[in-house]
């Protein structure tokens, strides 16, 4: 084995046994196969098997499983071994193992610094991370670690130095620790120091406080029960993330009607009206008001005729509420408006609804009658219907017609049938993609990126 091949396994999940199927093998009693494959270069098997041995206090054997992988110089293997050592109380051994990798920066240095901090070497961790503060990942770790080291003010000074006077971005900033990132981290320090007003003022200087559909300012206001300030902020936030946080806070306080009113507020952006309506339907369903939820989603689906993500939500809601006929009525009307011609990416949504209303055989027959019903991308949907009805062998027969395109799905069903060897052979078929250099984790623009 070599680092580049191992790296490819983790990046592509192809030519190997992926984590979910490793877990399935262990769950249904095929640990001997996982052990055998771990010793043949299957990384996900090795990681799971070493963890299992460690849980059984067979520590020497666990390290033996990982040692060939660590010997390649591949960081994920070294980290897995360091995590095991740390969990066994062997912190110094874990630290020694991670030292050479930490010099590359990035994720290895972040892990190493957090490891040092957990074991009383916080000053060293802060020193190492401070030198790499240009990296957002390392800067965030530095902020987390600084609290336990009593270094909040030192780190705050480093961050403040990266924020120009009277900073206010006119556009989202670039990668790295730009001023907006620094403001967010400095605000986190001020909040935990109890300087909440200062944290709020800092965050109000940012162009965008939302990351991954969460808004840092809105979350801060909600944590400190500053609902009226959050309500005012939600009016001005065009992304709608503050309104979502307000609705969540009101629901947590038991004010379901107040949360509903937030999502029904007029005048928001088109994007928020769509996503807010979906969240409103989910809120209503959570509180036993499924009929209202279906009505809300019907209006949205009719207003956005043919938007696939909205149709997905609509179909799933109708299925969950036991109203497949409502879901099908809308999909049928949409198909009729298009001359009864629907591509598979829209057509397959009706299959679970048909199965719930008329039975699996009817759904399968209709799927096969579609012009694309015999394609490789239709096979998993048909197989899912059959497997859900306990007809796994029929599901396998469908997928075997397009085995290379559906290897993971087919392998999962083969494992369920006890055909483990067949599943492993299928999964280990490698394509001809060239092997990229192994990623060291040092920089975002390093290979394989």
Coordinates of C-alpha atoms in Angstrom, one line a residue:
X1 CA 0.0 0.0 0.0
X2 CA 1.1 3.6 -0.4
X3 CA -0.2 7.0 0.7
X4 CA -1.5 8.1 -2.7
X5 CA -3.7 5.0 -3.1
X6 CA -5.0 5.4 0.5
X7 CA -5.7 9.0 -0.2
X8 CA -7.7 8.1 -3.2
X9 CA -9.8 5.6 -1.2
X10 CA -10.9 8.3 1.2
X11 CA -11.5 10.9 -1.5
X12 CA -13.5 8.8 -4.0
X13 CA -14.9 5.9 -1.9
X14 CA -14.3 3.8 -5.0
X15 CA -12.3 0.6 -5.4
X16 CA -12.7 0.0 -1.7
X17 CA -15.2 -1.0 1.0
X18 CA -16.8 2.3 2.1
X19 CA -17.4 3.1 5.8
X20 CA -21.2 2.5 5.8
X21 CA -20.7 -1.0 4.4
X22 CA -17.9 -1.7 6.8
X23 CA -20.3 -0.9 9.6
X24 CA -22.9 -3.1 8.1
X25 CA -20.5 -6.0 7.9
X26 CA -19.7 -5.6 11.6
X27 CA -23.4 -5.2 12.5
X28 CA -24.5 -8.5 11.0
X29 CA -21.6 -10.6 12.2
X30 CA -18.9 -10.5 9.5
X31 CA -16.1 -9.3 11.6
X32 CA -13.7 -11.9 10.2
X33 CA -14.1 -10.4 6.8
X34 CA -13.4 -6.9 8.1
X35 CA -10.3 -8.2 9.8
X36 CA -9.1 -9.9 6.7
X37 CA -9.6 -6.9 4.5
X38 CA -8.0 -4.6 7.0
X39 CA -4.8 -6.6 6.5
X40 CA -5.1 -6.4 2.8
X41 CA -5.0 -2.6 2.5
X42 CA -8.7 -1.7 3.0
X43 CA -8.3 1.5 5.1
X44 CA -11.9 1.8 6.3
X45 CA -11.8 -1.8 7.5
X46 CA -8.5 -1.2 9.2
X47 CA -9.8 1.9 11.0
X48 CA -12.9 0.1 12.2
X49 CA -11.1 -3.1 13.2
X50 CA -8.4 -1.3 15.1
X51 CA -11.1 0.7 17.0
X52 CA -12.9 -2.6 17.8
X53 CA -9.7 -4.2 19.1
X54 CA -9.0 -1.2 21.2
X55 CA -12.5 -1.4 22.7
X56 CA -11.7 -5.0 23.6
X57 CA -8.4 -3.9 25.3
X58 CA -6.4 -5.7 22.6
X59 CA -4.2 -2.7 22.2
X60 CA -1.1 -4.3 20.8
X61 CA -3.2 -6.0 18.1
X62 CA -4.9 -2.7 17.2
X63 CA -1.6 -1.0 16.7
X64 CA -0.4 -3.9 14.5
X65 CA -3.4 -3.4 12.3
X66 CA -2.6 0.3 11.8
X67 CA 1.2 0.1 11.6
X68 CA 1.5 -0.6 7.8
X69 CA -0.8 2.3 7.1
X70 CA 1.1 4.6 9.4
X71 CA 4.4 3.5 7.8
X72 CA 3.3 5.1 4.5
X73 CA 3.5 8.5 6.1
X74 CA -0.2 9.2 5.5
X75 CA -1.6 11.6 8.0
X76 CA -5.1 10.1 8.5
X77 CA -3.6 6.8 9.5
X78 CA -1.2 8.5 11.9
X79 CA -4.1 10.5 13.4
X80 CA -6.2 7.4 13.8
X81 CA -3.4 5.8 15.8
X82 CA -2.8 8.9 17.8
X83 CA -6.4 9.0 18.7
X84 CA -6.3 5.4 19.9
X85 CA -3.2 6.1 22.0
X86 CA -4.8 9.2 23.5
X87 CA -8.0 7.3 24.4
X88 CA -5.9 4.6 26.1
X89 CA -4.1 7.2 28.3
X90 CA -0.9 7.1 26.3
X91 CA -0.8 10.8 25.6
X92 CA 3.0 11.2 25.3
X93 CA 3.1 8.4 22.6
X94 CA 0.2 10.2 20.7
X95 CA 2.0 13.5 20.9
X96 CA 5.3 12.0 19.7
X97 CA 3.5 10.4 16.7
X98 CA 1.9 13.6 15.7
X99 CA 4.9 15.9 16.0
X100 CA 6.4 15.4 12.5
X101 CA 3.0 15.9 10.8
X102 CA 2.3 19.1 12.7
X103 CA 5.1 20.9 10.9
X104 CA 3.0 20.8 7.7
X105 CA 0.4 23.1 9.3
X106 CA -3.3 22.8 8.5
X107 CA -5.4 20.0 10.0
X108 CA -2.4 18.1 11.4
X109 CA -1.3 21.1 13.4
X110 CA -4.8 21.8 14.6
X111 CA -5.1 18.2 15.9
X112 CA -1.7 18.4 17.5
X113 CA -2.3 21.7 19.2
X114 CA -5.6 20.5 20.6
X115 CA -3.9 17.3 21.8
X116 CA -1.2 19.4 23.6
X117 CA -3.8 21.5 25.2
X118 CA -5.8 18.6 26.5
X119 CA -2.7 17.3 28.3
X120 CA -1.5 20.4 30.0
X121 CA 0.8 21.9 27.4
X122 CA -1.5 24.8 26.5
X123 CA 1.2 27.4 26.3
X124 CA 3.0 25.4 23.7
X125 CA -0.3 24.9 21.7
X126 CA -1.0 28.6 21.8
X127 CA 2.5 29.4 20.6
X128 CA 2.3 27.0 17.7
X129 CA -1.1 28.1 16.6
X130 CA -0.3 31.8 16.9
X131 CA 2.4 31.4 14.3
X132 CA -0.2 30.0 11.9
X133 CA -3.0 32.5 12.6
X134 CA -3.3 33.2 8.9
X135 CA -5.1 29.9 8.5
X136 CA -8.8 30.2 9.6
X137 CA -8.8 26.6 10.9
X138 CA -5.8 27.3 13.1
X139 CA -7.2 30.6 14.2
X140 CA -10.4 29.0 15.3
X141 CA -8.5 26.4 17.3
X142 CA -6.4 29.1 18.9
X143 CA -9.6 30.9 20.1
X144 CA -10.9 27.6 21.6
X145 CA -7.7 26.8 23.4
X146 CA -6.9 30.3 24.6
X147 CA -9.7 30.2 27.2
X148 CA -8.1 27.3 29.1
X149 CA -4.7 29.0 29.0
X150 CA -5.8 32.3 30.3
X151 CA -4.6 33.8 27.0
X152 CA -7.9 35.4 25.8
X153 CA -6.5 38.9 25.8
X154 CA -3.3 37.9 24.0
X155 CA -5.3 36.1 21.2
X156 CA -7.8 39.0 21.1
X157 CA -4.9 41.4 20.4
X158 CA -3.7 39.2 17.5
X159 CA -7.1 39.1 16.0
X160 CA -7.7 42.9 16.5
X161 CA -4.5 43.6 14.7
X162 CA -6.1 42.0 11.6
X163 CA -9.1 44.3 11.7
X164 CA -8.7 47.7 10.1
X165 CA -10.0 50.7 12.0
X166 CA -13.7 51.4 11.2
X167 CA -13.8 48.1 9.4
X168 CA -16.9 47.4 7.3
X169 CA -16.7 45.1 4.3
X170 CA -18.6 46.0 1.2
X171 CA -18.5 42.5 -0.1
X172 CA -17.7 39.0 1.2
X173 CA -14.0 38.6 1.9
X174 CA -11.5 36.2 0.5
X175 CA -10.2 32.9 1.9
X176 CA -7.9 32.8 4.9
X177 CA -8.2 34.8 8.1
X178 CA -9.6 38.0 6.5
X179 CA -11.0 40.8 8.7
X180 CA -14.5 39.4 8.8
X181 CA -13.2 36.1 10.0
X182 CA -11.1 37.8 12.6
X183 CA -14.2 39.8 13.8
X184 CA -16.2 36.6 14.3
X185 CA -13.5 35.0 16.3
X186 CA -12.9 38.1 18.4
X187 CA -16.6 38.4 19.1
X188 CA -16.6 34.8 20.3
X189 CA -13.9 35.7 22.8
X190 CA -15.8 38.8 24.0
X191 CA -19.0 36.9 24.4
X192 CA -17.4 34.3 26.7
X193 CA -15.8 37.1 28.7
X194 CA -19.3 38.4 29.3
X195 CA -18.7 41.4 27.1
X196 CA -21.9 40.7 25.1
X197 CA -22.6 44.2 24.0
X198 CA -19.1 44.5 22.6
X199 CA -19.5 41.2 20.8
X200 CA -22.7 42.3 19.2
X201 CA -21.2 45.6 18.1
X202 CA -18.3 43.8 16.5
X203 CA -20.6 41.5 14.6
X204 CA -22.7 44.4 13.3
X205 CA -19.6 45.6 11.4
X206 CA -19.5 42.5 9.3
X207 CA -20.9 42.4 5.8
X208 CA -22.2 38.8 6.2
X209 CA -22.5 37.0 9.6
X210 CA -24.0 33.9 8.0
X211 CA -21.9 30.7 7.4
X212 CA -23.4 27.4 6.3
X213 CA -26.9 28.8 6.8
X214 CA -26.3 29.9 10.4
X215 CA -25.9 33.5 11.5
X216 CA -23.4 34.2 14.3
X217 CA -25.1 37.4 15.4
X218 CA -28.5 35.8 15.5
X219 CA -27.2 32.8 17.5
X220 CA -25.6 35.1 20.0
X221 CA -28.7 37.2 20.5
X222 CA -30.8 34.0 20.9
X223 CA -28.3 32.5 23.5
X224 CA -28.7 35.6 25.6
X225 CA -32.5 35.7 25.3
X226 CA -32.4 39.1 23.6
X227 CA -35.5 38.3 21.6
X228 CA -36.5 41.8 20.7
X229 CA -33.1 42.6 19.3
X230 CA -33.2 39.4 17.4
X231 CA -36.7 40.3 16.1
X232 CA -35.4 43.6 14.8
X233 CA -32.4 42.0 13.2
X234 CA -34.5 39.5 11.5
X235 CA -36.4 42.3 9.7
X236 CA -33.1 43.6 8.1
X237 CA -31.4 40.2 7.4
X238 CA -32.2 39.5 3.7
X239 CA -30.8 36.0 3.9
X240 CA -33.5 34.9 6.3
X241 CA -31.1 33.1 8.7
X242 CA -31.9 35.5 11.6
X243 CA -35.6 34.9 11.0
X244 CA -35.0 31.2 11.2
X245 CA -33.1 31.6 14.4
X246 CA -35.9 33.7 15.9
X247 CA -38.5 31.1 15.0
X248 CA -36.4 28.4 16.6
X249 CA -36.0 30.5 19.7
X250 CA -39.7 31.1 20.0
X251 CA -40.5 27.5 19.5
X252 CA -38.0 26.5 22.2
X253 CA -39.8 28.9 24.5
X254 CA -43.1 27.2 23.7
X255 CA -44.4 30.1 21.6
X256 CA -45.4 28.0 18.6
X257 CA -47.8 30.6 17.3
X258 CA -45.0 33.3 17.4
X259 CA -42.7 31.0 15.5
X260 CA -45.4 30.4 12.9
X261 CA -45.9 34.2 12.5
X262 CA -42.2 34.7 11.8
X263 CA -42.4 32.3 8.9
X264 CA -45.6 33.9 7.6
X265 CA -44.2 37.4 7.7
X266 CA -44.7 39.1 4.3
X267 CA -42.1 41.2 2.5
X268 CA -39.0 38.9 2.8
X269 CA -36.8 37.9 -0.1
X270 CA -38.0 35.3 -2.5
X271 CA -35.4 32.8 -1.3
X272 CA -36.5 33.2 2.3
X273 CA -40.2 32.9 1.4
X274 CA -39.5 29.5 -0.2
X275 CA -37.2 28.1 2.5
X276 CA -39.3 29.7 5.3
X277 CA -42.4 28.1 4.0
X278 CA -40.7 24.7 4.0
X279 CA -39.6 25.3 7.6
X280 CA -43.1 26.4 8.5
X281 CA -44.5 23.1 7.1
X282 CA -41.9 21.2 9.2
X283 CA -42.8 23.2 12.3
X284 CA -46.5 22.5 11.8
X285 CA -45.9 18.8 11.3
X286 CA -43.7 18.6 14.5
X287 CA -46.6 20.0 16.5
X288 CA -49.2 17.6 15.2
X289 CA -50.7 19.9 12.6
X290 CA -50.0 17.8 9.5
X291 CA -53.0 18.9 7.6
X292 CA -52.0 22.5 7.8
X293 CA -48.4 21.5 6.9
X294 CA -49.7 19.8 3.7
X295 CA -51.8 22.8 2.8
X296 CA -48.9 25.2 3.3
X297 CA -46.6 23.0 1.1
X298 CA -49.3 22.7 -1.6
X299 CA -49.5 26.4 -2.0
X300 CA -45.7 26.6 -2.3
X301 CA -45.5 23.7 -4.8
X302 CA -48.3 25.4 -7.0
X303 CA -46.5 28.7 -6.9
X304 CA -43.2 27.2 -7.9
X305 CA -44.4 24.8 -10.6
X306 CA -41.8 22.1 -11.2
X307 CA -39.0 23.2 -8.8
X308 CA -37.5 19.8 -8.0
X309 CA -36.4 20.5 -4.4
X310 CA -39.8 21.8 -3.5
X311 CA -41.5 18.8 -5.1
X312 CA -39.2 16.5 -3.1
X313 CA -40.2 18.3 0.1
X314 CA -43.9 18.1 -0.9
X315 CA -43.8 14.4 -1.8
X316 CA -41.9 13.5 1.4
X317 CA -44.4 15.5 3.6
X318 CA -47.4 13.8 1.9
X319 CA -45.8 10.4 2.5
X320 CA -45.0 11.1 6.1
X321 CA -48.5 12.4 6.8
X322 CA -50.2 9.3 5.2
X323 CA -51.6 11.4 2.3
X324 CA -50.0 9.9 -0.8
X325 CA -53.0 10.7 -2.9
X326 CA -52.4 14.5 -2.3
X327 CA -48.8 14.2 -3.4
X328 CA -49.8 12.2 -6.5
X329 CA -52.6 14.6 -7.5
X330 CA -50.1 17.5 -7.7
X331 CA -47.5 15.5 -9.6
X332 CA -50.1 14.2 -12.0
X333 CA -51.4 17.7 -12.7
X334 CA -47.8 18.9 -13.3
X335 CA -47.2 16.0 -15.7
X336 CA -50.5 16.8 -17.5
X337 CA -49.4 20.4 -18.0
X338 CA -46.3 19.2 -19.6
X339 CA -48.0 16.8 -22.0
X340 CA -47.5 13.8 -19.7
X341 CA -43.8 13.8 -20.4
X342 CA -41.5 13.9 -17.4
X343 CA -37.8 13.2 -17.1
X344 CA -36.8 10.5 -14.6
X345 CA -35.4 13.1 -12.2
X346 CA -38.9 14.3 -11.5
X347 CA -40.8 11.1 -12.3
X348 CA -39.2 8.9 -9.6
X349 CA -40.5 11.1 -6.8
X350 CA -44.0 9.6 -7.3
X351 CA -42.8 6.0 -6.9
X352 CA -42.9 5.9 -3.0
X353 CA -46.3 7.6 -3.1
X354 CA -47.7 5.0 -5.6
X355 CA -46.3 2.2 -3.4
X356 CA -48.0 3.7 -0.4
X357 CA -51.3 4.0 -2.1
X358 CA -51.4 1.1 -4.6
X359 CA -48.7 -1.3 -3.5
X360 CA -45.1 -2.0 -4.5
X361 CA -45.9 -4.1 -7.6
X362 CA -47.9 -1.2 -9.1
X363 CA -45.1 1.3 -8.4
X364 CA -42.5 -1.0 -9.9
X365 CA -44.6 -1.7 -13.0
X366 CA -45.1 2.1 -13.5
X367 CA -41.4 2.7 -13.1
X368 CA -40.5 0.1 -15.7
X369 CA -43.0 1.6 -18.1
X370 CA -41.2 4.9 -18.1
X371 CA -39.0 5.6 -21.1
X372 CA -36.0 5.8 -18.7
X373 CA -37.1 2.9 -16.5
X374 CA -34.4 0.5 -17.7
X375 CA -31.5 2.9 -17.2
X376 CA -28.7 2.6 -14.6
X377 CA -30.0 5.7 -12.8
X378 CA -33.5 4.3 -12.5
X379 CA -32.4 1.0 -11.1
X380 CA -31.6 2.2 -7.6
X381 CA -35.1 3.7 -7.2
X382 CA -36.8 0.5 -8.3
X383 CA -34.5 -1.6 -6.1
X384 CA -35.3 0.6 -3.1
X385 CA -39.0 -0.2 -3.6
X386 CA -38.3 -3.9 -3.7
X387 CA -35.9 -4.0 -0.8
X388 CA -38.3 -1.9 1.3
X389 CA -40.9 -4.6 0.8
X390 CA -38.4 -7.3 1.9
X391 CA -37.8 -8.5 -1.7
X392 CA -34.0 -8.1 -1.5
X393 CA -33.2 -10.8 -4.1
X394 CA -35.4 -9.0 -6.7
X395 CA -33.6 -5.7 -5.8
X396 CA -30.3 -7.4 -6.5
X397 CA -31.5 -8.7 -9.8
X398 CA -32.4 -5.1 -10.9
X399 CA -29.1 -3.6 -9.8
X400 CA -27.0 -6.4 -11.3
X401 CA -28.1 -5.2 -14.7
X402 CA -26.1 -2.0 -14.1
X403 CA -23.6 -3.3 -11.5
X404 CA -20.7 -1.0 -12.2
X405 CA -22.9 2.2 -12.0
X406 CA -24.6 1.0 -8.7
X407 CA -21.8 -0.9 -7.0
X408 CA -22.3 0.4 -3.5
X409 CA -26.1 -0.1 -3.5
X410 CA -25.7 -3.6 -5.0
X411 CA -23.0 -4.5 -2.5
X412 CA -25.1 -3.5 0.4
X413 CA -27.9 -5.8 -0.7
X414 CA -25.5 -8.6 -1.4
X415 CA -24.2 -8.3 2.2
X416 CA -27.7 -8.4 3.5
X417 CA -28.2 -11.7 1.6
X418 CA -24.9 -13.1 3.0
X419 CA -23.1 -12.9 -0.3
X420 CA -20.1 -11.1 1.3
X421 CA -17.5 -12.4 -1.1
X422 CA -19.5 -11.2 -4.1
X423 CA -19.9 -7.8 -2.5
X424 CA -16.2 -7.4 -1.7
X425 CA -15.2 -8.4 -5.3
X426 CA -17.6 -5.9 -6.7
X427 CA -16.5 -3.0 -4.4
X428 CA -12.8 -3.6 -5.1
X429 CA -13.1 -3.2 -8.8
X430 CA -11.0 -0.1 -9.5
X431 CA -11.4 2.2 -12.5
X432 CA -8.6 3.6 -14.5
X433 CA -8.4 7.0 -12.8
X434 CA -4.8 8.1 -12.3
X435 CA -3.6 8.2 -8.7
X436 CA -3.1 11.7 -7.5
X437 CA -0.4 12.7 -5.1
X438 CA -1.4 12.1 -1.4
X439 CA -2.7 15.2 0.4
X440 CA -0.6 16.2 3.4
X441 CA -3.2 18.6 4.7
X442 CA -0.8 21.6 4.7
X443 CA -2.5 24.0 2.2
X444 CA -5.9 24.1 0.6
X445 CA -4.4 24.5 -2.9
X446 CA -2.1 21.4 -2.5
X447 CA -3.0 18.2 -4.3
X448 CA -5.5 16.7 -4.7
X449 CA -7.2 20.1 -4.9

